[in-house]
């Protein structure tokens, strides 16, 4: 429960004094469970399974969501065993389901990813499947022969859970090198291609087995055997991939979709990012792209260099890794962008593109290998993530893609974890995309996994938080950014592998100075800009401080960017050396950076000095994020105060009751005194003259501030704001009867929202009363 003492002088302007007892005969419009189309939606996830193709198999799911949820948009993926989205019967069932959902007031954003049409792609383009190049070493001897077998893997992820995995289809020997090794890596002068001398004993989907003849010349040497296995999924570099992606979307152009879904796109799964660095995603098409990007280099030969390292070729190795991963990010991002553009082209400019590019979801080796860590380049309408994505990445994605709140697709086995996430997401500037319970409790069917999330308390809490989307389109204010060297973080031969600056962002969040996490590739893309007064800007966010984190391998353009920053507008700090450029050539990056950029010995020192700078600017901290996600990064709690970039001040409280706890007292909101009593949420914004510009509150009993005085005998959920034309508008939730005169004095334009009854067997889900020190994400 919040309690605050009175701040400031008396309020200026006329106060309208009234209570709910003063009312007029007018009533509000027909109630709706849904937000207006112009407002960021509440999103739920629908994963269709085998029963979807049964006659009317979709209806029980649509009926559940239509009658018992406040979801405006369903991110929908049909993962049906032994069926693909390209089948005519599948298309027809989807069209019927979408039409039925429309009738019931629901919008569908459908998954049309090529990974749920893998057999169809294979039938058309059998030679454009993804390969994995596996490198394995074996010592050679002085006589006889040595035999070595490389086995394939069966790969699976969320896209294949109900159908055929990314099974291996075939295997082939690509190359065998012999060489002398030693301390510091391979002796490059000894490397020779001995593929022609080897005998292939087996080459199948399961294994590649070779024998290597030995003689006195091979004694003391080692061999690296390279085998490629073809898997059942389109090659990321396949020449026809974009055409096929377009064809699937065009096939569904006659369906009344409200958007499309693309989830965790990239190369097939490789959990851990292959710590040994001896497996590479491969194809002849990727080899050609690499050859073009490097001016003629051989990808197979460079895989040996990138894997084992060679004496005297450290720079070449670093440059090869940089180029391999940058081209991966660029290719995967181009596929995402085409998907986004086609969504708009076929389904209209307001069609939504969901869900997230995040996979594991941590900005580390697994993501490096899957997509080149392209989270900030994968085009979306709103910032989107999943599971335990670090909060600084979530907030940065909201700045990049707009709309205000970010979405995080969250799942857990217990509903209580959603209760917690509802509030910590909101306190981090975001909302949940409600994934059904997963892993599913034993014996629970697919329908009930969604129904359990429609409990009265959870619906009430979400419905109150959604009022924010009516009064603001601004994201969480993060006055500081950590901009990490994208190439350096991904380069396993570099000085700071897998270090993206989360040690710094955590210190900011735990001090209440929220920070965005952004890669330096966003400088190159043009998304990071400099304002007229010399401040660093990312979307609507202007930064009072920036930490440049490990800029090794950056291009001179990065230095040029920071030289345009005015030190009075954005204070600059640096962690890490900068001695080489992207091609690993000598570059005195430190001398190229502005002298006003403060060098720091490590992340903690950078955070400490940046916080001092923020305080000198008069920036007030918000509620410290003292909890932790499973990946140990900072996470907000369930009660606190935040600020948005448009100066909306927000109090949120759901610590004991998921529907919302009391917020009561006297508050200072950006210098404006307010007295209020509400439940769950209280948010307000004032104009330059101190008048109330916007208000959102759950269970509001009284509000006094900004020239407005409201009092209600029956608590009310309401929102009040001014639209783009300056017209005052309002919304009441679960209100019946006439609009109180005090509200009509604000505006005559009132929207009525409602919340549905919960489905059976959800009203017994406990409304927990607990203090949780660690999230269950």
XYZ file of C-alpha atoms in Angstrom:
777
model
C 0.000 0.000 0.000
C 1.303 3.440 -0.938
C 1.131 6.331 1.536
C 2.701 9.720 0.733
C 2.682 13.036 2.541
C 1.438 16.235 0.977
C 3.908 18.169 -1.178
C 3.916 21.642 -2.688
C 1.685 24.666 -2.529
C -2.049 24.932 -3.061
C -3.385 23.847 -6.436
C -4.084 26.518 -9.005
C -7.292 26.839 -10.926
C -10.921 25.964 -10.423
C -11.800 22.673 -8.684
C -14.897 20.869 -9.752
C -16.457 19.418 -6.606
C -18.896 16.573 -7.008
C -19.600 13.018 -6.027
C -21.162 10.048 -7.682
C -24.466 11.111 -6.149
C -24.545 13.959 -8.628
C -25.387 12.398 -11.964
C -27.264 13.102 -15.177
C -29.665 11.009 -17.148
C -27.225 10.215 -19.924
C -25.615 6.754 -20.057
C -22.437 5.482 -21.579
C -22.160 3.528 -24.798
C -22.601 -0.221 -25.189
C -19.996 -2.000 -23.041
C -17.141 -3.819 -24.779
C -14.536 -6.261 -23.539
C -12.094 -4.804 -26.062
C -9.938 -1.710 -26.365
C -10.440 0.558 -29.395
C -8.596 -0.478 -32.545
C -6.297 2.553 -32.309
C -4.946 1.434 -28.926
C -2.266 -1.155 -28.233
C -4.127 -4.432 -27.741
C -4.204 -6.949 -24.959
C -2.680 -10.097 -26.467
C -3.262 -13.769 -25.764
C -1.600 -16.736 -27.419
C -3.513 -19.535 -29.116
C -1.591 -22.623 -30.175
C -3.794 -24.840 -32.287
C -3.196 -28.567 -32.148
C -4.590 -31.665 -33.839
C -8.216 -30.996 -32.876
C -8.125 -27.758 -34.870
C -8.843 -29.617 -38.115
C -11.872 -31.400 -36.729
C -15.259 -30.034 -37.866
C -15.719 -26.788 -35.931
C -12.648 -27.789 -33.931
C -11.708 -24.159 -33.396
C -15.003 -23.044 -31.918
C -14.494 -24.086 -28.300
C -11.246 -22.097 -28.189
C -12.694 -19.021 -29.842
C -15.749 -19.216 -27.587
C -13.537 -19.392 -24.509
C -11.563 -16.308 -25.493
C -14.607 -14.369 -26.702
C -16.745 -15.043 -23.644
C -14.194 -15.023 -20.842
C -11.106 -13.008 -21.844
C -10.250 -9.395 -22.557
C -7.824 -10.355 -25.308
C -8.123 -8.063 -28.307
C -5.651 -9.988 -30.458
C -4.703 -13.658 -30.528
C -1.179 -14.511 -31.661
C -2.064 -17.805 -33.295
C 0.084 -20.695 -34.465
C -1.295 -23.937 -35.901
C 1.190 -26.701 -35.162
C -0.766 -29.737 -36.249
C 0.781 -33.172 -36.540
C 1.507 -34.225 -40.126
C -0.173 -31.157 -41.620
C 1.224 -27.918 -43.019
C -0.221 -24.463 -43.544
C 0.120 -24.726 -47.331
C -2.500 -27.485 -47.573
C -5.793 -26.232 -49.115
C -7.898 -27.911 -46.424
C -5.768 -26.283 -43.744
C -6.204 -22.877 -45.368
C -9.971 -23.334 -45.553
C -10.215 -24.291 -41.887
C -8.146 -21.250 -40.923
C -10.388 -19.002 -42.984
C -13.461 -20.388 -41.230
C -11.836 -20.000 -37.802
C -10.802 -16.407 -38.465
C -14.266 -15.509 -39.738
C -15.833 -17.047 -36.653
C -13.421 -15.172 -34.401
C -14.324 -11.910 -36.178
C -17.999 -12.575 -35.544
C -17.173 -12.982 -31.876
C -15.120 -9.789 -31.691
C -11.627 -11.316 -31.777
C -8.710 -10.557 -34.068
C -6.205 -13.136 -35.270
C -2.516 -12.703 -36.115
C -1.535 -15.970 -37.776
C 1.790 -17.784 -37.906
C 2.707 -18.365 -41.571
C 6.368 -19.149 -40.960
C 8.105 -21.325 -43.534
C 9.085 -23.717 -40.726
C 5.500 -24.972 -40.534
C 5.634 -25.711 -44.271
C 8.997 -27.471 -44.404
C 7.874 -30.455 -46.451
C 6.232 -28.182 -48.993
C 9.464 -26.209 -49.371
C 11.475 -29.409 -49.664
C 9.187 -30.726 -52.395
C 9.742 -27.575 -54.440
C 13.411 -26.964 -53.624
C 15.035 -30.212 -52.482
C 18.538 -28.802 -52.908
C 17.942 -25.773 -50.687
C 17.822 -27.435 -47.292
C 19.837 -26.278 -44.297
C 23.126 -28.004 -43.593
C 25.219 -28.255 -40.456
C 28.970 -28.451 -41.016
C 30.585 -30.465 -38.232
C 34.338 -30.284 -37.600
C 36.002 -33.042 -35.605
C 39.710 -33.620 -35.035
C 41.669 -36.864 -34.779
C 45.389 -37.573 -34.283
C 47.142 -39.247 -37.194
C 49.811 -41.927 -36.979
C 52.872 -43.161 -38.866
C 51.380 -46.283 -40.456
C 48.104 -47.876 -41.456
C 44.950 -45.815 -41.344
C 42.691 -44.129 -38.842
C 38.925 -44.191 -38.968
C 36.607 -41.509 -37.713
C 32.823 -41.241 -37.539
C 30.843 -38.035 -37.237
C 27.241 -38.523 -36.155
C 24.300 -36.283 -36.969
C 21.822 -34.794 -34.501
C 18.034 -34.718 -34.515
C 17.127 -31.120 -33.679
C 13.856 -29.917 -32.254
C 12.308 -26.773 -30.834
C 8.928 -25.143 -30.219
C 8.185 -25.111 -33.959
C 8.476 -28.908 -34.225
C 7.034 -30.053 -30.912
C 3.894 -31.554 -32.466
C 5.324 -32.611 -35.809
C 8.479 -33.882 -37.488
C 11.696 -32.486 -35.955
C 14.541 -31.002 -37.976
C 15.623 -34.511 -38.811
C 18.829 -35.180 -40.749
C 18.120 -36.173 -44.342
C 21.593 -36.968 -45.637
C 25.271 -36.608 -44.861
C 28.367 -35.964 -46.946
C 32.076 -35.506 -46.510
C 33.042 -31.923 -47.308
C 36.767 -31.770 -46.614
C 39.631 -33.174 -44.550
C 42.652 -31.142 -43.524
C 45.921 -32.394 -42.043
C 48.095 -30.074 -39.982
C 50.571 -29.709 -37.176
C 49.271 -28.129 -34.030
C 50.758 -26.884 -30.834
C 50.676 -24.069 -28.340
C 48.939 -21.064 -29.863
C 46.968 -23.081 -32.419
C 47.599 -24.669 -35.787
C 50.804 -23.990 -37.718
C 49.267 -22.523 -40.891
C 52.248 -23.516 -43.037
C 51.488 -27.178 -42.389
C 47.808 -27.149 -43.346
C 47.013 -29.231 -46.410
C 43.839 -30.571 -47.964
C 43.943 -34.399 -47.919
C 40.298 -34.988 -48.827
C 41.269 -36.833 -52.016
C 43.336 -39.339 -50.046
C 40.503 -40.291 -47.709
C 37.983 -43.079 -48.174
C 34.332 -42.533 -47.377
C 33.036 -45.700 -45.736
C 29.563 -44.374 -44.990
C 27.640 -41.211 -45.775
C 24.051 -41.307 -44.567
C 21.599 -39.239 -42.609
C 22.970 -40.800 -39.425
C 26.718 -40.595 -39.901
C 29.688 -39.883 -42.096
C 32.542 -42.357 -41.599
C 35.950 -41.935 -43.219
C 39.327 -43.622 -43.140
C 42.531 -41.634 -43.478
C 45.694 -43.390 -44.741
C 48.790 -42.680 -42.662
C 52.536 -42.850 -43.296
C 55.687 -41.333 -41.908
C 54.666 -37.949 -43.301
C 51.529 -37.880 -41.106
C 53.201 -38.892 -37.873
C 52.550 -36.289 -35.204
C 49.933 -34.502 -37.281
C 46.237 -34.116 -36.695
C 43.325 -34.210 -39.099
C 40.139 -32.163 -39.084
C 37.272 -34.054 -40.698
C 34.438 -31.857 -41.979
C 31.065 -33.448 -42.664
C 27.821 -31.714 -43.626
C 24.401 -33.029 -42.639
C 21.294 -31.815 -44.420
C 18.303 -31.145 -42.156
C 14.588 -30.892 -42.848
C 14.245 -27.123 -42.902
C 14.869 -24.409 -45.481
C 18.388 -23.048 -45.683
C 18.445 -19.519 -44.272
C 20.409 -18.548 -47.406
C 18.183 -20.535 -49.805
C 17.709 -18.604 -53.072
C 13.962 -19.320 -53.106
C 13.261 -18.743 -49.417
C 11.875 -15.224 -49.816
C 9.741 -16.258 -52.787
C 8.341 -19.165 -50.795
C 7.644 -16.942 -47.796
C 5.737 -14.574 -50.054
C 3.770 -17.423 -51.648
C 2.511 -18.684 -48.286
C 1.356 -15.224 -47.246
C -0.283 -14.630 -50.619
C -2.141 -17.927 -50.277
C -3.834 -16.503 -47.165
C -4.599 -13.080 -48.641
C -8.307 -13.976 -48.773
C -8.439 -14.566 -45.015
C -9.616 -11.692 -42.818
C -6.467 -11.653 -40.705
C -5.480 -8.786 -38.430
C -1.790 -9.556 -38.737
C 0.835 -12.253 -38.880
C 3.075 -13.942 -36.361
C 6.761 -14.825 -36.648
C 8.336 -16.415 -33.629
C 12.030 -16.961 -32.844
C 13.188 -16.990 -36.447
C 16.718 -17.979 -37.331
C 18.886 -21.015 -37.874
C 17.746 -24.267 -36.224
C 18.314 -24.603 -32.470
C 21.787 -24.932 -31.008
C 21.470 -24.534 -27.255
C 24.592 -23.101 -25.754
C 25.822 -21.781 -29.080
C 28.262 -24.715 -29.448
C 30.981 -23.846 -26.892
C 33.565 -25.877 -28.829
C 32.869 -23.753 -31.957
C 33.120 -26.831 -34.143
C 29.594 -26.828 -35.632
C 28.661 -24.208 -38.232
C 25.394 -23.601 -40.046
C 26.321 -24.156 -43.652
C 25.211 -24.418 -47.259
C 26.765 -23.728 -50.613
C 24.607 -20.607 -50.728
C 25.966 -19.365 -47.414
C 29.477 -20.115 -48.625
C 28.841 -17.954 -51.688
C 27.493 -15.107 -49.556
C 30.531 -15.340 -47.310
C 32.849 -15.352 -50.309
C 31.235 -12.186 -51.605
C 31.371 -10.460 -48.216
C 35.041 -11.306 -47.702
C 36.321 -10.628 -51.195
C 36.787 -14.265 -52.162
C 37.543 -16.237 -49.000
C 36.621 -19.920 -48.670
C 34.121 -20.473 -45.852
C 35.100 -24.127 -45.341
C 38.773 -23.262 -44.920
C 37.886 -20.339 -42.657
C 35.737 -22.597 -40.474
C 38.951 -24.410 -39.539
C 40.568 -21.047 -38.767
C 37.584 -19.842 -36.716
C 37.357 -23.136 -34.828
C 40.970 -23.949 -33.956
C 42.883 -20.722 -34.460
C 46.217 -20.537 -36.277
C 49.494 -19.007 -35.177
C 50.063 -15.571 -36.677
C 46.530 -15.376 -38.071
C 44.704 -13.999 -35.037
C 43.503 -10.933 -36.926
C 42.190 -13.003 -39.838
C 40.335 -15.219 -37.388
C 38.731 -12.279 -35.612
C 37.724 -10.664 -38.903
C 36.262 -13.939 -40.215
C 34.113 -14.357 -37.090
C 32.934 -10.750 -37.317
C 31.890 -11.165 -40.937
C 30.244 -14.555 -40.459
C 28.024 -13.309 -37.636
C 27.291 -9.916 -39.151
C 26.135 -11.491 -42.410
C 23.993 -13.900 -40.373
C 22.326 -10.976 -38.614
C 21.797 -9.153 -41.887
C 20.318 -12.165 -43.675
C 17.995 -13.139 -40.845
C 16.897 -9.524 -40.429
C 16.161 -9.231 -44.151
C 13.888 -12.280 -43.919
C 12.100 -10.725 -40.929
C 11.711 -7.404 -42.722
C 10.223 -8.988 -45.837
C 7.725 -10.820 -43.634
C 6.791 -7.539 -41.953
C 6.422 -5.702 -45.263
C 4.296 -8.489 -46.780
C 2.024 -8.433 -43.741
C 1.284 -4.773 -44.390
C 0.986 -5.258 -48.132
C -1.561 -8.079 -47.962
C -3.492 -7.290 -44.769
C -3.287 -3.512 -44.519
C -1.123 -0.917 -42.762
C -2.775 -1.561 -39.402
C -2.085 -5.303 -39.496
C 0.031 -6.326 -36.505
C 3.271 -8.282 -36.709
C 3.833 -10.455 -33.643
C 5.651 -12.050 -31.742
C 9.360 -12.031 -30.740
C 12.800 -12.563 -32.243
C 14.235 -13.502 -28.837
C 14.849 -17.226 -28.466
C 16.717 -18.570 -25.417
C 16.150 -15.629 -24.522
C 19.454 -14.161 -23.365
C 21.864 -12.016 -25.398
C 24.563 -14.663 -25.423
C 26.125 -17.448 -27.527
C 22.890 -19.277 -28.336
C 21.398 -16.142 -29.880
C 24.683 -15.243 -31.598
C 24.588 -18.510 -33.498
C 20.872 -18.540 -34.210
C 20.407 -15.070 -35.673
C 23.480 -12.930 -35.048
C 21.627 -11.383 -32.084
C 19.269 -9.488 -34.367
C 16.644 -8.625 -31.737
C 16.880 -4.901 -32.443
C 16.754 -5.382 -36.229
C 13.871 -7.901 -36.452
C 11.068 -5.588 -37.518
C 7.913 -5.453 -35.408
C 5.119 -3.024 -34.575
C 5.883 -3.071 -30.850
C 8.797 -4.224 -28.773
C 8.345 -7.955 -28.181
C 10.253 -10.606 -26.244
C 9.612 -13.797 -24.306
C 10.223 -15.654 -21.084
C 13.083 -14.119 -19.079
C 14.477 -11.683 -21.625
C 16.429 -9.083 -19.605
C 14.356 -5.994 -18.907
C 16.873 -3.518 -20.432
C 16.466 -5.290 -23.773
C 12.662 -5.228 -23.482
C 12.591 -1.488 -22.824
C 15.024 -0.790 -25.663
C 12.866 -2.752 -28.098
C 9.882 -0.641 -27.050
C 11.856 2.479 -28.002
C 12.878 0.950 -31.331
C 9.486 -0.228 -32.553
C 7.142 2.241 -30.893
C 3.718 1.960 -29.337
C 4.711 2.503 -25.724
C 4.386 -0.788 -23.875
C 6.439 -3.808 -24.855
C 5.032 -7.360 -24.822
C 6.681 -10.388 -23.282
C 5.231 -13.795 -24.112
C 5.268 -15.435 -20.727
C 4.498 -18.960 -19.625
C 4.698 -21.039 -16.471
C 3.067 -24.120 -14.998
C 1.255 -22.256 -12.216
C -1.148 -19.332 -12.498
C 0.488 -17.632 -9.519
C 3.567 -16.990 -11.681
C 1.378 -15.032 -14.113
C -0.036 -13.047 -11.190
C 3.469 -11.954 -10.323
C 4.523 -11.310 -13.905
C 1.473 -9.158 -14.585
C 2.769 -6.572 -12.127
C 6.513 -6.820 -12.661
C 5.947 -6.542 -16.409
C 3.843 -3.409 -15.913
C 6.451 -1.910 -13.586
C 9.020 -2.505 -16.315
C 6.864 -0.723 -18.884
C 5.376 -3.846 -20.458
C 2.486 -6.258 -20.758
C 2.143 -10.020 -20.910
C 1.345 -11.872 -24.108
C -0.477 -14.695 -22.341
C 0.949 -18.061 -23.369
C -1.096 -21.025 -22.062
C 0.224 -22.856 -19.018
C 3.467 -24.609 -19.948
C 4.764 -27.134 -19.150
C 1.199 -28.306 -18.765
C 0.175 -29.628 -15.365
C -0.317 -33.364 -15.509
C -3.652 -34.331 -17.030
C -4.646 -30.800 -18.046
C -6.026 -30.458 -21.563
C -5.134 -27.688 -23.994
C -8.355 -25.732 -23.476
C -7.989 -25.667 -19.703
C -4.398 -24.479 -20.002
C -5.794 -21.250 -21.440
C -8.907 -21.155 -19.251
C -6.861 -21.135 -16.051
C -5.424 -17.755 -17.058
C -8.891 -16.202 -17.053
C -9.325 -16.163 -13.287
C -11.219 -13.202 -11.793
C -8.210 -11.662 -10.085
C -5.908 -11.872 -13.085
C -8.563 -10.457 -15.417
C -9.263 -7.581 -13.022
C -5.590 -6.740 -12.660
C -4.956 -6.840 -16.410
C -8.075 -4.810 -17.157
C -6.930 -2.060 -14.826
C -3.412 -1.949 -16.231
C -4.735 -1.772 -19.793
C -6.262 1.620 -18.978
C -2.739 3.004 -19.342
C -2.847 2.186 -23.042
C -5.747 4.608 -23.414
C -3.995 7.618 -21.888
C -0.461 7.278 -23.255
C 1.609 5.850 -26.081
C 4.871 6.556 -24.298
C 7.354 3.912 -23.121
C 9.107 3.637 -19.788
C 11.563 6.475 -19.246
C 15.113 5.118 -19.155
C 17.465 8.091 -18.786
C 20.597 6.047 -19.458
C 21.629 3.575 -22.162
C 24.340 0.952 -22.319
C 25.474 0.674 -25.937
C 27.522 -2.486 -26.322
C 29.934 -3.398 -29.078
C 27.913 -5.848 -31.151
C 30.868 -7.437 -32.933
C 33.007 -7.625 -29.806
C 30.279 -9.341 -27.784
C 29.850 -12.083 -30.390
C 33.509 -12.675 -31.251
C 34.807 -15.715 -29.375
C 38.371 -14.787 -30.365
C 38.018 -11.275 -28.989
C 38.633 -9.672 -25.582
C 35.061 -9.598 -24.208
C 33.139 -12.577 -25.591
C 29.480 -12.773 -24.520
C 29.723 -9.542 -22.508
C 26.907 -7.191 -23.495
C 26.832 -4.902 -20.472
C 24.148 -6.485 -18.340
C 26.433 -6.045 -15.339
C 26.082 -2.306 -15.913
C 22.359 -2.184 -16.692
C 21.619 -4.250 -13.589
C 23.279 -1.651 -11.376
C 21.184 1.081 -12.962
C 17.916 -0.817 -12.580
C 18.657 -1.739 -8.974
C 19.301 1.912 -8.221
C 15.995 2.980 -9.826
C 17.634 4.571 -12.868
C 16.269 2.328 -15.590
C 18.578 1.679 -18.537
C 18.125 0.510 -22.125
C 20.475 -2.071 -23.646
C 21.329 -1.352 -27.298
C 23.962 -2.770 -29.691
C 26.304 -0.520 -31.664
C 24.783 -1.929 -34.856
C 21.896 0.437 -34.144
C 24.294 3.309 -34.840
C 24.984 1.863 -38.284
C 21.268 1.259 -38.926
C 20.497 4.897 -38.141
C 18.112 4.020 -35.319
C 20.358 5.700 -32.758
C 20.421 9.406 -33.549
C 21.655 12.719 -32.183
C 19.140 15.470 -31.397
C 19.592 19.098 -32.360
C 20.966 19.905 -28.920
C 23.457 17.040 -29.112
C 21.697 14.350 -27.031
C 21.737 10.653 -27.892
C 18.252 9.499 -28.848
C 16.581 6.149 -29.531
C 13.001 6.505 -30.733
C 11.219 8.746 -28.215
C 13.916 8.295 -25.574
C 16.576 10.939 -24.970
C 19.467 9.838 -22.796
C 21.102 11.945 -20.101
C 23.942 9.411 -19.936
C 25.370 6.674 -22.173
C 27.915 3.956 -21.431
C 29.823 2.662 -24.462
C 30.663 -0.913 -23.538
C 33.593 -2.786 -25.116
C 33.854 -1.070 -28.516
C 36.637 -3.331 -29.829
C 36.092 -4.096 -33.563
C 33.903 -1.071 -34.105
C 34.196 0.940 -37.296
C 35.241 4.632 -37.288
C 31.557 5.553 -37.802
C 30.953 4.704 -34.141
C 33.530 7.257 -33.025
C 32.093 9.816 -35.436
C 28.653 9.280 -33.888
C 29.840 10.009 -30.361
C 31.818 13.029 -31.498
C 28.497 14.643 -32.413
C 27.239 14.345 -28.820
C 27.255 17.495 -26.706
C 28.569 16.696 -23.205
C 25.956 18.951 -21.587
C 23.183 16.980 -23.296
C 24.429 13.401 -22.762
C 27.238 12.434 -20.398
C 29.461 9.775 -21.991
C 31.341 6.908 -20.344
C 33.378 4.023 -21.729
C 34.328 0.531 -20.588
C 36.913 -1.484 -22.516
C 39.677 -0.888 -25.020
C 39.385 -0.152 -28.723
C 42.503 -1.167 -30.612
C 41.145 -2.841 -33.752
C 38.442 -2.146 -36.318
C 35.839 -4.552 -37.689
C 38.422 -6.183 -39.974
C 40.767 -6.551 -36.977
C 43.196 -3.989 -38.325
C 44.984 -1.566 -36.021
C 42.786 1.354 -35.046
C 43.257 3.824 -32.217
C 39.618 4.024 -31.288
C 40.196 5.704 -27.949
C 41.929 8.645 -29.622
C 39.025 8.891 -32.060
C 36.414 9.197 -29.324
C 35.548 12.571 -27.771
C 37.743 13.681 -24.914
C 34.620 14.277 -22.827
C 33.925 10.534 -22.750
C 35.035 9.305 -19.322
C 37.087 6.091 -19.276
C 36.076 3.598 -16.576
C 37.990 0.545 -15.414
C 34.913 -1.701 -15.375
C 31.118 -1.825 -15.448
C 30.522 -1.051 -11.764
C 32.641 2.102 -11.974
C 30.817 3.208 -15.124
C 27.450 2.715 -13.437
C 28.562 4.638 -10.347
C 29.832 7.611 -12.332
C 26.815 7.655 -14.643
C 24.430 7.631 -11.682
C 26.282 10.621 -10.246
C 25.790 12.414 -13.565
C 22.072 11.593 -13.596
C 21.642 12.961 -10.101
C 23.460 16.169 -11.052
C 20.933 16.571 -13.870
C 18.144 16.457 -11.302
C 16.781 13.124 -12.544
C 14.847 11.320 -9.849
C 15.090 7.552 -9.522
C 12.020 5.375 -9.787
C 11.410 2.297 -7.645
C 14.539 0.103 -7.609
C 14.231 -3.246 -9.406
C 15.410 -5.459 -6.570
C 14.135 -8.840 -7.736
C 15.891 -11.150 -10.176
C 14.901 -13.195 -13.186
C 16.099 -16.810 -13.459
C 19.067 -15.516 -15.478
C 19.945 -13.353 -12.452
C 19.301 -10.034 -14.194
C 17.321 -7.278 -12.494
C 13.547 -7.514 -12.317
C 10.963 -5.127 -10.811
C 8.724 -6.204 -7.978
C 4.950 -5.942 -7.763
C 4.692 -2.482 -6.279
C 6.335 0.766 -7.257
C 6.425 4.041 -9.096
C 7.615 4.587 -12.648
C 7.795 7.450 -15.121
C 7.098 7.397 -18.857
C 8.835 9.475 -21.519
C 5.822 11.801 -21.872
C 6.042 12.583 -18.122
C 3.140 10.345 -17.164
C 3.708 9.302 -13.550
C 2.470 5.807 -12.705
C 1.916 4.060 -9.375
C 1.314 0.312 -9.535
C 0.525 -2.047 -6.684
C -0.329 -5.735 -6.875
C 1.893 -7.160 -4.168
C -0.772 -8.927 -2.123
C -3.730 -9.069 -4.485
C -3.355 -9.704 -8.212
C -6.442 -7.536 -8.822
C -4.646 -4.591 -7.217
C -3.724 -3.283 -3.782
C -4.699 0.084 -2.240
C -2.878 3.219 -3.386
C -3.772 6.023 -1.014
C -2.231 9.271 0.100
C -0.756 12.606 -0.909
C 1.672 12.509 -3.834
C 4.009 14.801 -5.695
C 3.693 14.010 -9.394
C 6.374 15.902 -11.318
C 5.918 18.856 -8.985
C 2.122 18.700 -8.953
C 0.423 17.894 -5.620
C -2.199 15.151 -5.795
C -4.382 13.466 -3.209
C -5.864 10.161 -4.359
C -7.282 6.827 -3.295
C -7.282 4.037 -5.866
C -6.558 0.356 -6.277
C -3.888 -1.316 -8.411
C -3.032 1.622 -10.625
C -2.910 5.395 -10.437
C -1.405 7.352 -13.339
C -1.551 11.040 -14.157
C -0.023 13.577 -16.517
C -0.246 17.368 -16.434
C 0.106 20.016 -19.114
C 2.483 22.960 -19.025
C 0.023 25.031 -17.018
C -0.421 22.369 -14.365
C -3.862 21.229 -15.524
C -4.701 17.544 -15.558
C -4.067 16.173 -19.039
C -4.593 12.459 -18.431
C -5.639 10.118 -15.649
C -5.941 6.346 -15.312
C -6.995 4.641 -12.116
C -8.377 1.367 -10.872
C -10.950 1.322 -8.102
C -10.825 5.107 -7.846
C -12.517 6.576 -4.779
C -11.097 10.079 -4.921
C -8.718 12.223 -6.908
C -7.777 15.818 -6.246
C -5.149 17.506 -8.397
C -4.486 19.507 -11.543
C -7.713 21.486 -11.194
C -9.892 18.365 -10.969
C -11.686 16.956 -7.942
C -13.470 13.614 -8.113
C -15.131 11.524 -5.407
C -17.078 8.282 -5.723
C -19.045 6.228 -3.244
C -18.618 3.198 -5.482
C -15.005 2.810 -6.684
C -14.607 3.098 -10.430
C -12.022 2.073 -13.024
C -11.574 5.009 -15.374
C -9.312 6.672 -17.887
C -9.317 10.290 -19.014
C -7.106 11.762 -21.733
C -6.851 14.157 -24.660
C -6.583 12.703 -28.154
C -4.233 13.874 -30.908
C -6.603 16.708 -31.824
C -6.747 17.918 -28.229
C -10.282 16.660 -27.574
C -10.965 15.316 -24.093
C -12.086 11.686 -23.948
C -12.802 9.165 -21.249
C -13.477 5.523 -20.511
C -15.327 3.820 -17.680
C -14.906 0.137 -16.920
C -17.686 -2.059 -15.510
C -19.860 0.984 -14.977
C -23.628 0.943 -15.194
C -26.071 3.775 -15.321
C -25.537 7.466 -15.851
C -22.200 9.192 -16.143
C -21.514 11.251 -12.999
C -21.706 14.986 -13.476
C -18.138 15.388 -12.270
C -16.974 13.254 -15.191
C -19.247 14.947 -17.707
C -17.622 18.191 -16.645
C -14.389 16.744 -18.020
C -15.865 15.426 -21.275
C -19.134 14.166 -22.717
C -17.304 11.485 -24.716
C -17.162 8.349 -22.569
C -16.321 4.869 -23.755
C -17.538 1.951 -21.674
C -15.323 -1.083 -21.163
C -16.328 -4.275 -19.413
C -14.728 -7.431 -18.122
C -16.238 -10.865 -18.680
C -17.244 -13.553 -16.238
C -14.526 -16.110 -15.636
C -14.952 -19.637 -16.959
C -15.940 -22.386 -14.533
C -13.321 -23.691 -12.093
C -11.171 -20.567 -12.129
C -12.781 -18.658 -9.278
C -11.082 -20.973 -6.771
C -7.571 -20.057 -7.926
C -6.020 -18.360 -4.891
C -5.385 -14.639 -4.832
C -2.050 -15.022 -3.136
C -0.962 -12.798 -0.316
C 2.771 -13.030 -0.254
C 6.008 -11.191 -0.738
C 8.026 -12.762 -3.501
C 11.727 -12.030 -3.656
C 12.386 -13.801 -6.902
C 10.201 -14.074 -9.970
C 8.959 -17.365 -11.316
C 9.531 -16.496 -14.958
